[in-house]
Short mmCIF file of C-alpha atoms in Angstrom, two decimals:
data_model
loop_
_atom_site.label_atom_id
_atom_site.label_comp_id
_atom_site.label_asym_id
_atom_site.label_seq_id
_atom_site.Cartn_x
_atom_site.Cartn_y
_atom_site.Cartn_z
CA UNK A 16 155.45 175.50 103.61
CA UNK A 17 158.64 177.59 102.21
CA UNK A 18 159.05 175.09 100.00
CA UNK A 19 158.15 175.88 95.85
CA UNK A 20 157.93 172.14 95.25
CA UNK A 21 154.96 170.19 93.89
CA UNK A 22 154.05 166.70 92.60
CA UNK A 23 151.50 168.46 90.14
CA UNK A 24 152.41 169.52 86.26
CA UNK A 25 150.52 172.52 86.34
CA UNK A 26 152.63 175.43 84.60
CA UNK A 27 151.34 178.00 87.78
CA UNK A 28 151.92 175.14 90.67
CA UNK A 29 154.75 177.88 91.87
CA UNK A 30 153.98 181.24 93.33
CA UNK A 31 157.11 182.25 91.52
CA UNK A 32 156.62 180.99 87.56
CA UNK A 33 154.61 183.83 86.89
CA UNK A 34 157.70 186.28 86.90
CA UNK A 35 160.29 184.29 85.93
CA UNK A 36 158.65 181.82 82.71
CA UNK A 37 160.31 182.59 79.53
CA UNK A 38 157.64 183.13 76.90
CA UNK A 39 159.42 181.04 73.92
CA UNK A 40 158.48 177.98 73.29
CA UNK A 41 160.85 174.96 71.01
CA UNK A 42 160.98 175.62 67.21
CA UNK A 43 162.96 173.53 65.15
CA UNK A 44 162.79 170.72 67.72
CA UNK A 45 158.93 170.73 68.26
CA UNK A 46 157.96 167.71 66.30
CA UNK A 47 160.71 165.90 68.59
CA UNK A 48 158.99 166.79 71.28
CA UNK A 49 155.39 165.83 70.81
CA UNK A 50 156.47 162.39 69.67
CA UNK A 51 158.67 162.21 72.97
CA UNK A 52 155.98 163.71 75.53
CA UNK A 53 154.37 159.72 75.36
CA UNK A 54 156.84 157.89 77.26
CA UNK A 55 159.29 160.52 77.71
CA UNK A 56 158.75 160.60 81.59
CA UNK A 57 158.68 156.47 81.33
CA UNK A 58 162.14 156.52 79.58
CA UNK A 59 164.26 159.41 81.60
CA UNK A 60 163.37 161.43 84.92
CA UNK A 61 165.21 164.47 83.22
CA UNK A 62 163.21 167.33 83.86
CA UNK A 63 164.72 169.62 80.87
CA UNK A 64 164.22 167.37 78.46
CA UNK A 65 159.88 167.33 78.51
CA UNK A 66 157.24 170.33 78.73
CA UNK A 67 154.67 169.43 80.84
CA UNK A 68 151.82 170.91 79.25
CA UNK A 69 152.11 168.29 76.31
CA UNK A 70 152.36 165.51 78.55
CA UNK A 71 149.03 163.35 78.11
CA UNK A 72 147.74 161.41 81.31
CA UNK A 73 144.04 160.43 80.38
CA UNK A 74 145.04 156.69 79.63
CA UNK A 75 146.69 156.36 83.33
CA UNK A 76 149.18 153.54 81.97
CA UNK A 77 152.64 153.35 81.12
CA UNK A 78 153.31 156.74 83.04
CA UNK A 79 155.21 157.20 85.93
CA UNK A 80 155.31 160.15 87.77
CA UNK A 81 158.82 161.58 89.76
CA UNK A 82 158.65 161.39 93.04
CA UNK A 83 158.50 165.32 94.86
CA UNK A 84 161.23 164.04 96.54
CA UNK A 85 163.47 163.22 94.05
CA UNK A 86 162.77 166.91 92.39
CA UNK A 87 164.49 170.12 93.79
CA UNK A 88 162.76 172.24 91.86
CA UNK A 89 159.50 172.78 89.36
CA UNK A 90 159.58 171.23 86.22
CA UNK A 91 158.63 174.67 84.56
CA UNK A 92 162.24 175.87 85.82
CA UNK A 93 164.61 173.92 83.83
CA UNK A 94 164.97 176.39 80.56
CA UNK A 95 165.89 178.88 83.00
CA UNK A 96 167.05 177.44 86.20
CA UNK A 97 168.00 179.46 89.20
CA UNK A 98 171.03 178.77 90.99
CA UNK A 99 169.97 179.25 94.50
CA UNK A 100 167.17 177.07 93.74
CA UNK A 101 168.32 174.12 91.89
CA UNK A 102 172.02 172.03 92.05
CA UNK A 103 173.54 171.94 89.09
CA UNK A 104 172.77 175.46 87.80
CA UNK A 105 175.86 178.12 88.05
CA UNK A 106 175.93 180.59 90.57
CA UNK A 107 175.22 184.09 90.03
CA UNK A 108 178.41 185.71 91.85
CA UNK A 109 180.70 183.20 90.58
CA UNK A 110 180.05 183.83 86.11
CA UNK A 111 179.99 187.94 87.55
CA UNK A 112 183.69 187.28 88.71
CA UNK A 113 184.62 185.61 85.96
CA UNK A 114 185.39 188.49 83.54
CA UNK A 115 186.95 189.97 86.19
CA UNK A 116 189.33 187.37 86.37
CA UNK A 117 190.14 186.87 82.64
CA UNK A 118 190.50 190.27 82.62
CA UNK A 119 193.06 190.30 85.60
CA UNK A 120 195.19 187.43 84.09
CA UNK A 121 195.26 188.70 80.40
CA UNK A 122 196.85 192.50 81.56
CA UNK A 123 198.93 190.12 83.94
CA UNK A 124 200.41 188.36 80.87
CA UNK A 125 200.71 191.67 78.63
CA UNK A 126 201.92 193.31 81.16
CA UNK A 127 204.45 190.23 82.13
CA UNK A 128 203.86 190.50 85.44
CA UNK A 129 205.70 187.63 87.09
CA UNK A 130 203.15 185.37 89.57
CA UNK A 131 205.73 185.57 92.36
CA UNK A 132 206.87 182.64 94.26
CA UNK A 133 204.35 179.89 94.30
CA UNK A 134 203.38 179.13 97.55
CA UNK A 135 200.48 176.68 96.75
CA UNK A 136 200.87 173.02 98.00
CA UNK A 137 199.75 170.53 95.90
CA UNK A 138 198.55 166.88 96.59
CA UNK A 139 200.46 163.70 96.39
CA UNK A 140 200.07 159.53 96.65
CA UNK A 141 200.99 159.86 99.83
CA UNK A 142 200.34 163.99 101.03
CA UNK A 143 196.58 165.75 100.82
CA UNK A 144 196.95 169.32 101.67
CA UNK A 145 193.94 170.54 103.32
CA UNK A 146 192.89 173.85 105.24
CA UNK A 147 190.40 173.88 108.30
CA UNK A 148 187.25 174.52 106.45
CA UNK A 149 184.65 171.48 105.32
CA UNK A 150 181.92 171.65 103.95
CA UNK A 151 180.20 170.37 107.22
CA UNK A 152 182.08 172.91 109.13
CA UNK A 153 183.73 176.07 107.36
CA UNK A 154 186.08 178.27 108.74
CA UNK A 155 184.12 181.55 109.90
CA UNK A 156 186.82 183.94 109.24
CA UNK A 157 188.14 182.16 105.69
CA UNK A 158 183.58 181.52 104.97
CA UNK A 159 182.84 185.30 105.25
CA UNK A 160 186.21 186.67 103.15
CA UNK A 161 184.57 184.62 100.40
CA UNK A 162 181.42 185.08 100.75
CA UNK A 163 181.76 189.09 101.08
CA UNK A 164 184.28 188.65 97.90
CA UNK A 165 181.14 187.42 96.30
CA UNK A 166 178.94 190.61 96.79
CA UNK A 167 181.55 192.52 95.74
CA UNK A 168 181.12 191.19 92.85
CA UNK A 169 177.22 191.47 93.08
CA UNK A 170 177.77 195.14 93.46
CA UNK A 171 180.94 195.84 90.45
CA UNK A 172 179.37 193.68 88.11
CA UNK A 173 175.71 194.71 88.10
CA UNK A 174 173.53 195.42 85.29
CA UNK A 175 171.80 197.74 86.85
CA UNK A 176 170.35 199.77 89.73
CA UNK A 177 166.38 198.52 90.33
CA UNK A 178 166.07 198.59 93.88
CA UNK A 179 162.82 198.97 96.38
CA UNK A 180 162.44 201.32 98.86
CA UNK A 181 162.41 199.21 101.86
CA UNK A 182 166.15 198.33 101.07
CA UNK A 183 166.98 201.75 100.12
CA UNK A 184 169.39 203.82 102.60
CA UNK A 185 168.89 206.86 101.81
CA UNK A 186 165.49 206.12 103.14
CA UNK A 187 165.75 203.76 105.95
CA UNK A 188 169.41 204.88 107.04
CA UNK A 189 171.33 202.47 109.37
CA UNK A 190 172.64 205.31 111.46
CA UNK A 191 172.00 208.56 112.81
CA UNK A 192 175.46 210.18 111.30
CA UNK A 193 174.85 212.14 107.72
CA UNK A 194 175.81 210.38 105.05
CA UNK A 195 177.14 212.16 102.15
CA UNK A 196 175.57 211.63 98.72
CA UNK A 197 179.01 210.72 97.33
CA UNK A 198 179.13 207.79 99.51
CA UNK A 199 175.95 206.03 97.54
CA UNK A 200 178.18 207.11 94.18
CA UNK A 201 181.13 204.59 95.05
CA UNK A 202 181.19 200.79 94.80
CA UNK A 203 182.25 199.96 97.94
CA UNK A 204 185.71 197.98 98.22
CA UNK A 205 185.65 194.39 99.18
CA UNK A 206 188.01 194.98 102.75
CA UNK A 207 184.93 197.65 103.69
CA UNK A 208 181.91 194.83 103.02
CA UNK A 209 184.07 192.52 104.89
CA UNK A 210 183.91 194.45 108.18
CA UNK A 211 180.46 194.87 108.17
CA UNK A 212 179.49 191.26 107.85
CA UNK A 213 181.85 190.14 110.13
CA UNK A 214 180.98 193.00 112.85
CA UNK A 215 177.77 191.16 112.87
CA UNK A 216 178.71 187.86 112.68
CA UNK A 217 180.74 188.03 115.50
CA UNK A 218 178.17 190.04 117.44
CA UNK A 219 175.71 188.07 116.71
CA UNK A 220 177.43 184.95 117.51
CA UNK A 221 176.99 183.35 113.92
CA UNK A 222 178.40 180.54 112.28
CA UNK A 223 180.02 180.26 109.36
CA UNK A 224 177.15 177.74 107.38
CA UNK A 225 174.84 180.48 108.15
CA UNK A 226 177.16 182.85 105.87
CA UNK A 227 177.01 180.34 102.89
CA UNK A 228 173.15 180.18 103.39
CA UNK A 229 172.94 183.90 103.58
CA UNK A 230 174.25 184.06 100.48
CA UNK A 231 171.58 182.04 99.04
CA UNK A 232 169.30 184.29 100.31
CA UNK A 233 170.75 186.65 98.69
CA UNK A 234 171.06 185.56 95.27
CA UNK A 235 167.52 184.23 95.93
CA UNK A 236 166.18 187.83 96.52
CA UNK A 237 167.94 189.67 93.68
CA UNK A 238 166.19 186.74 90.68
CA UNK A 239 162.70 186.62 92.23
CA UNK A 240 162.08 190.58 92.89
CA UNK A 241 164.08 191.71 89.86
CA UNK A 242 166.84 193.87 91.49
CA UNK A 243 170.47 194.86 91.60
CA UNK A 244 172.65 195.13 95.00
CA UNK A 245 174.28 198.44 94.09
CA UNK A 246 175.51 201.52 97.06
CA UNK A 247 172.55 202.52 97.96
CA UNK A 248 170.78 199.70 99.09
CA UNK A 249 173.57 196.42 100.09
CA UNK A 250 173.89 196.76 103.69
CA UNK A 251 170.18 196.26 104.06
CA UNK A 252 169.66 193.71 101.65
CA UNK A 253 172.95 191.89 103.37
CA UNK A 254 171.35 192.63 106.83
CA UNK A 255 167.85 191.38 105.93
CA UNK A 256 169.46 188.09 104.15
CA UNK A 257 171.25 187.90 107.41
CA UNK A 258 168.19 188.18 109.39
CA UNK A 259 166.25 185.47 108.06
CA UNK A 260 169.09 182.71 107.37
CA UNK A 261 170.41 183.55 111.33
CA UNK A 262 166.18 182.96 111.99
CA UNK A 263 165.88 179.94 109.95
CA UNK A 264 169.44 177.75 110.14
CA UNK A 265 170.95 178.91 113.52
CA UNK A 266 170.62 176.56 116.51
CA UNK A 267 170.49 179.66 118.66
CA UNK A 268 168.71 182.57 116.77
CA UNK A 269 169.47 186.21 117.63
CA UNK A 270 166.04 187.93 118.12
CA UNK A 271 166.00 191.18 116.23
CA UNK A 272 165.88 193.37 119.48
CA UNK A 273 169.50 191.82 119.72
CA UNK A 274 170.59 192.84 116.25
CA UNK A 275 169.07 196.44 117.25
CA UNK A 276 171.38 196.63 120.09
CA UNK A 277 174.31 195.59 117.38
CA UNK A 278 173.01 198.48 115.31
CA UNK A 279 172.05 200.80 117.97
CA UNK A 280 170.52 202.98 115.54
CA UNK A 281 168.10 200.93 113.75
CA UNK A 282 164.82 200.06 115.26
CA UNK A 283 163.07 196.80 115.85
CA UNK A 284 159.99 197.67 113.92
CA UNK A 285 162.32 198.61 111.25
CA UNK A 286 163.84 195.38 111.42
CA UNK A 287 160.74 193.63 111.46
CA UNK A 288 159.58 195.13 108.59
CA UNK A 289 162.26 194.27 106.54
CA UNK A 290 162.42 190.28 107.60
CA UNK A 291 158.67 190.58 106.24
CA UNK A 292 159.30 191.87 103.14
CA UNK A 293 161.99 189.76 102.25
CA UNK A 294 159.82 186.70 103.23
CA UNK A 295 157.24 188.08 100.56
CA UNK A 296 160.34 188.79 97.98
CA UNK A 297 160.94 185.21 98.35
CA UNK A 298 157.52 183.87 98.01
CA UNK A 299 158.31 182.46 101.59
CA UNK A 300 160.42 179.63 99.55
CA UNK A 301 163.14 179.34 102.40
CA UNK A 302 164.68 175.84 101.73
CA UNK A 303 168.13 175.15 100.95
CA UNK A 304 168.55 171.39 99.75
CA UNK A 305 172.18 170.74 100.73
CA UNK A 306 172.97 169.99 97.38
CA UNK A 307 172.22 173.49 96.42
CA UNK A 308 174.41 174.34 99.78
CA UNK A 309 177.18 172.35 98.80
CA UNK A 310 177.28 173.76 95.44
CA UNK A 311 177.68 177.68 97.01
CA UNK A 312 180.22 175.99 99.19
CA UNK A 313 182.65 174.43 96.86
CA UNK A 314 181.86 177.38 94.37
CA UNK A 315 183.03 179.72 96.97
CA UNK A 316 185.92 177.70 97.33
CA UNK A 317 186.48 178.13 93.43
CA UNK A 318 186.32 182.25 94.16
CA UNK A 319 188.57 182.32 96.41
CA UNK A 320 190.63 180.14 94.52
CA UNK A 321 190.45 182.42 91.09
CA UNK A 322 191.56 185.69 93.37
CA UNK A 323 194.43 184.37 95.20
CA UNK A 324 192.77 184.65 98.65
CA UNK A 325 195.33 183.32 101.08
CA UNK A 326 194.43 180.26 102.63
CA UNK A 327 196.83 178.14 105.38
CA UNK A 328 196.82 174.35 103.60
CA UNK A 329 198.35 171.90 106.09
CA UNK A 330 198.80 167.57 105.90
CA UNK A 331 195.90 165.47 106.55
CA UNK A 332 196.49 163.71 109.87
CA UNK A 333 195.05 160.26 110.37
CA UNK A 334 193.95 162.26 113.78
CA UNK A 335 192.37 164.97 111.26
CA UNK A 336 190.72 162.58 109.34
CA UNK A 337 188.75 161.04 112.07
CA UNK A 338 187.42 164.18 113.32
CA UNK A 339 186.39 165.42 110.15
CA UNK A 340 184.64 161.93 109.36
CA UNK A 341 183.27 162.35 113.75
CA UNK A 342 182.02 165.81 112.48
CA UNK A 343 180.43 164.99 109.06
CA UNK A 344 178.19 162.19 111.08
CA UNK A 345 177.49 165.01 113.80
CA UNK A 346 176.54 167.49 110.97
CA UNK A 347 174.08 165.06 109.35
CA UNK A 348 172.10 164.76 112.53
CA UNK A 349 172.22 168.45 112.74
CA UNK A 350 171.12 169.46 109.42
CA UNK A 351 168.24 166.79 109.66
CA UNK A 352 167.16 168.80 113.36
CA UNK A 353 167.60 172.18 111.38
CA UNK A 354 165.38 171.56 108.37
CA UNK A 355 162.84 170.21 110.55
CA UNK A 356 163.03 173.24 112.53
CA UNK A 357 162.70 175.73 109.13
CA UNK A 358 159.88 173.78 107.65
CA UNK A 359 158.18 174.30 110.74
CA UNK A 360 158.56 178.01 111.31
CA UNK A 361 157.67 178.04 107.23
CA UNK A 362 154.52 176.61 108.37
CA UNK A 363 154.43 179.38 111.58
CA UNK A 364 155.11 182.10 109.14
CA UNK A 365 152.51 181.01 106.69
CA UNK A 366 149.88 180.56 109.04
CA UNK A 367 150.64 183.91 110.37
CA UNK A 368 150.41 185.88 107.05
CA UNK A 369 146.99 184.07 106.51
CA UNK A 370 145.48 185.12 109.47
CA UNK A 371 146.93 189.14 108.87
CA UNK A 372 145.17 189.02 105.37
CA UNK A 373 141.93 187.32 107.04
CA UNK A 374 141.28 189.54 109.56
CA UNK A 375 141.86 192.46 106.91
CA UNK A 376 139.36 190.78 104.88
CA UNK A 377 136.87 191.16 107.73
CA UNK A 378 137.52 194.04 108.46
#
């Protein structure tokens, strides 16, 4: 369970199509496709390239069907792929910081503003520069600038402000203190998102894959329910991304009565309440392939990259090398253990929602 997939061709096989299916269907290129759909699954696997409601299967012959394992995503998906879902589509936070970038560098260059001295190392025949984050272990510190860089993004570059209540602070405040109504007027600045993740990370004893995971969450939540991070609602919809990632991909969860004694002022019901929405936001889809977390990796990497975000590069060691190549066969064992482990509380959470609507039935 938590997983959209499915070996079937039906156009409603995912909880999810319903929301997010474009309604136009190929013009010019029509014809093409009806004389393809007869042996276009025989010829190439590629997913984009056939709609599966032409596809004709009464003869049974000639036709092979894809493997659910070699799919990362439904079929219906691929004229509007979503990037926390599937690999190769682009990341949400990374085309928002784009413009900002372009725009950076082009008043840079009217401006003439010189670059400085370059400090960046580059790599040689017989010299690779690396820093102390891998994929299959990221720095913490270096994991959460980047990944907090990316909200900020989330948040400057929105389209809008659709939000739901249960994420709303002005509602379901995260302290006691009064907050001023000019504080939900302000983008908040990167620096200020940074120390609120990382007050919880480091309470909470987090690691740093958890961070890149939480950000597929994330970017998950805003594409299924149809809403912008803005002020007034990004510390809970961080904190509830948070929640279930730390739940889900963390050898050691934190239980939310410890994440109520982080945040002293927030109860566990409310906490609870939140995981459960989110869980319903998401359609209880919860897997990250790792070639969907590899992508947010490297793309973070590209962020950081595109905003000058300091970052200590040092030689690779023959030392190094061996326990990076120690750790990436550790890791694999690992991330086996920890899917098993998601799928089944996937399985605990669905069972758990069926029996709640059940007994409401009977009742």
């Amino acid at each position: 369970m938590g997983n959209s997939l499915s070996c079937c061709l039906c156009p409603n096989a995912s909880p999810k199509l319903g929301r997010r299916r474009g309604s136009a269907e190929p013009d010019s290129e029509s014809e093409v496709y009806k004389a393809a759909a007869g042996n276009a699954v025989a010829v190439a696997p590629a997913a984009a390239t056939v709609e599966p409601a032409e596809l004709d299967f009464a003869g049974g012959e000639g036709h092979h069907l894809q493997h659910i394992s070699d799919r990362e995503m439904p079929e219906d998906l691929a004229l509007e792929p979503n990037p926390s879902d599937h690999p190769r589509a682009s990341t949400i936070f990374l085309s928002k910081s784009q413009t900002a970038v372009r725009q950076k560098r082009k008043s840079n260059h009217l401006n003439h503003v010189s670059p400085g001295q370059l400090t960046k190392k580059y790599n040689s025949c017989s010299t690779i520069f690396l820093d102390d984050s891998i994929v299959r272990q990221p720095n913490l510190r270096t994991t959460l600038k980047r990944m907090t860089l990316a909200i900020y993004y989330h948040i400057k570059n929105r389209a809008a402000d659709r939000s739901l209540d249960i994420f709303d602070e002005r509602l379901h405040p995260l302290t006691r203190e009064k907050i001023p109504e000019e504080y939900f007027e302000h983008d908040p600045e990167h620096e200020f998102i940074y120390r609120f993740v990382y007050t919880l990370f480091s309470a909470a004893l987090l690691t740093a894959d958890c961070a890149v995971v939480t950000l597929v969450y994330l970017e998950r939540l805003l594409t299924y329910a149809e809403i912008d991070i803005c002020p007034t609602n990004w510390k809970r919809i961080v904190l509830g991304a948070i929640l279930l990632a730390s739940r889900l991909w963390d050898d050691d969860a934190v239980r939310d009565v410890e994440y109520s004694q982080i945040l002293k002022d927030v109860t566990v019901e409310d906490m609870n309440e939140m995981e459960r929405h989110v869980l319903e936001l998401l359609h209880f889809n919860i897997n990250v392939p790792f070639s969907v977390y590899a992508k947010y990796y490297f793309d973070l990497r590209s962020l950081a990259h595109d905003n000058n975000l300091n970052v200590l590069f040092t030689p690779l060691t023959k030392q190094r090398a061996r326990n990076y190549e120690a750790i990436s066969r550790l890791c694999d064992d690992e991330y086996k253990d920890v899917c098993r482990a998601a799928m089944r509380r996937s399985f605990s959470a669905d069972h758990f929602i069926g029996i709640r609507r059940s007994n409401a039935i009977l009742s």
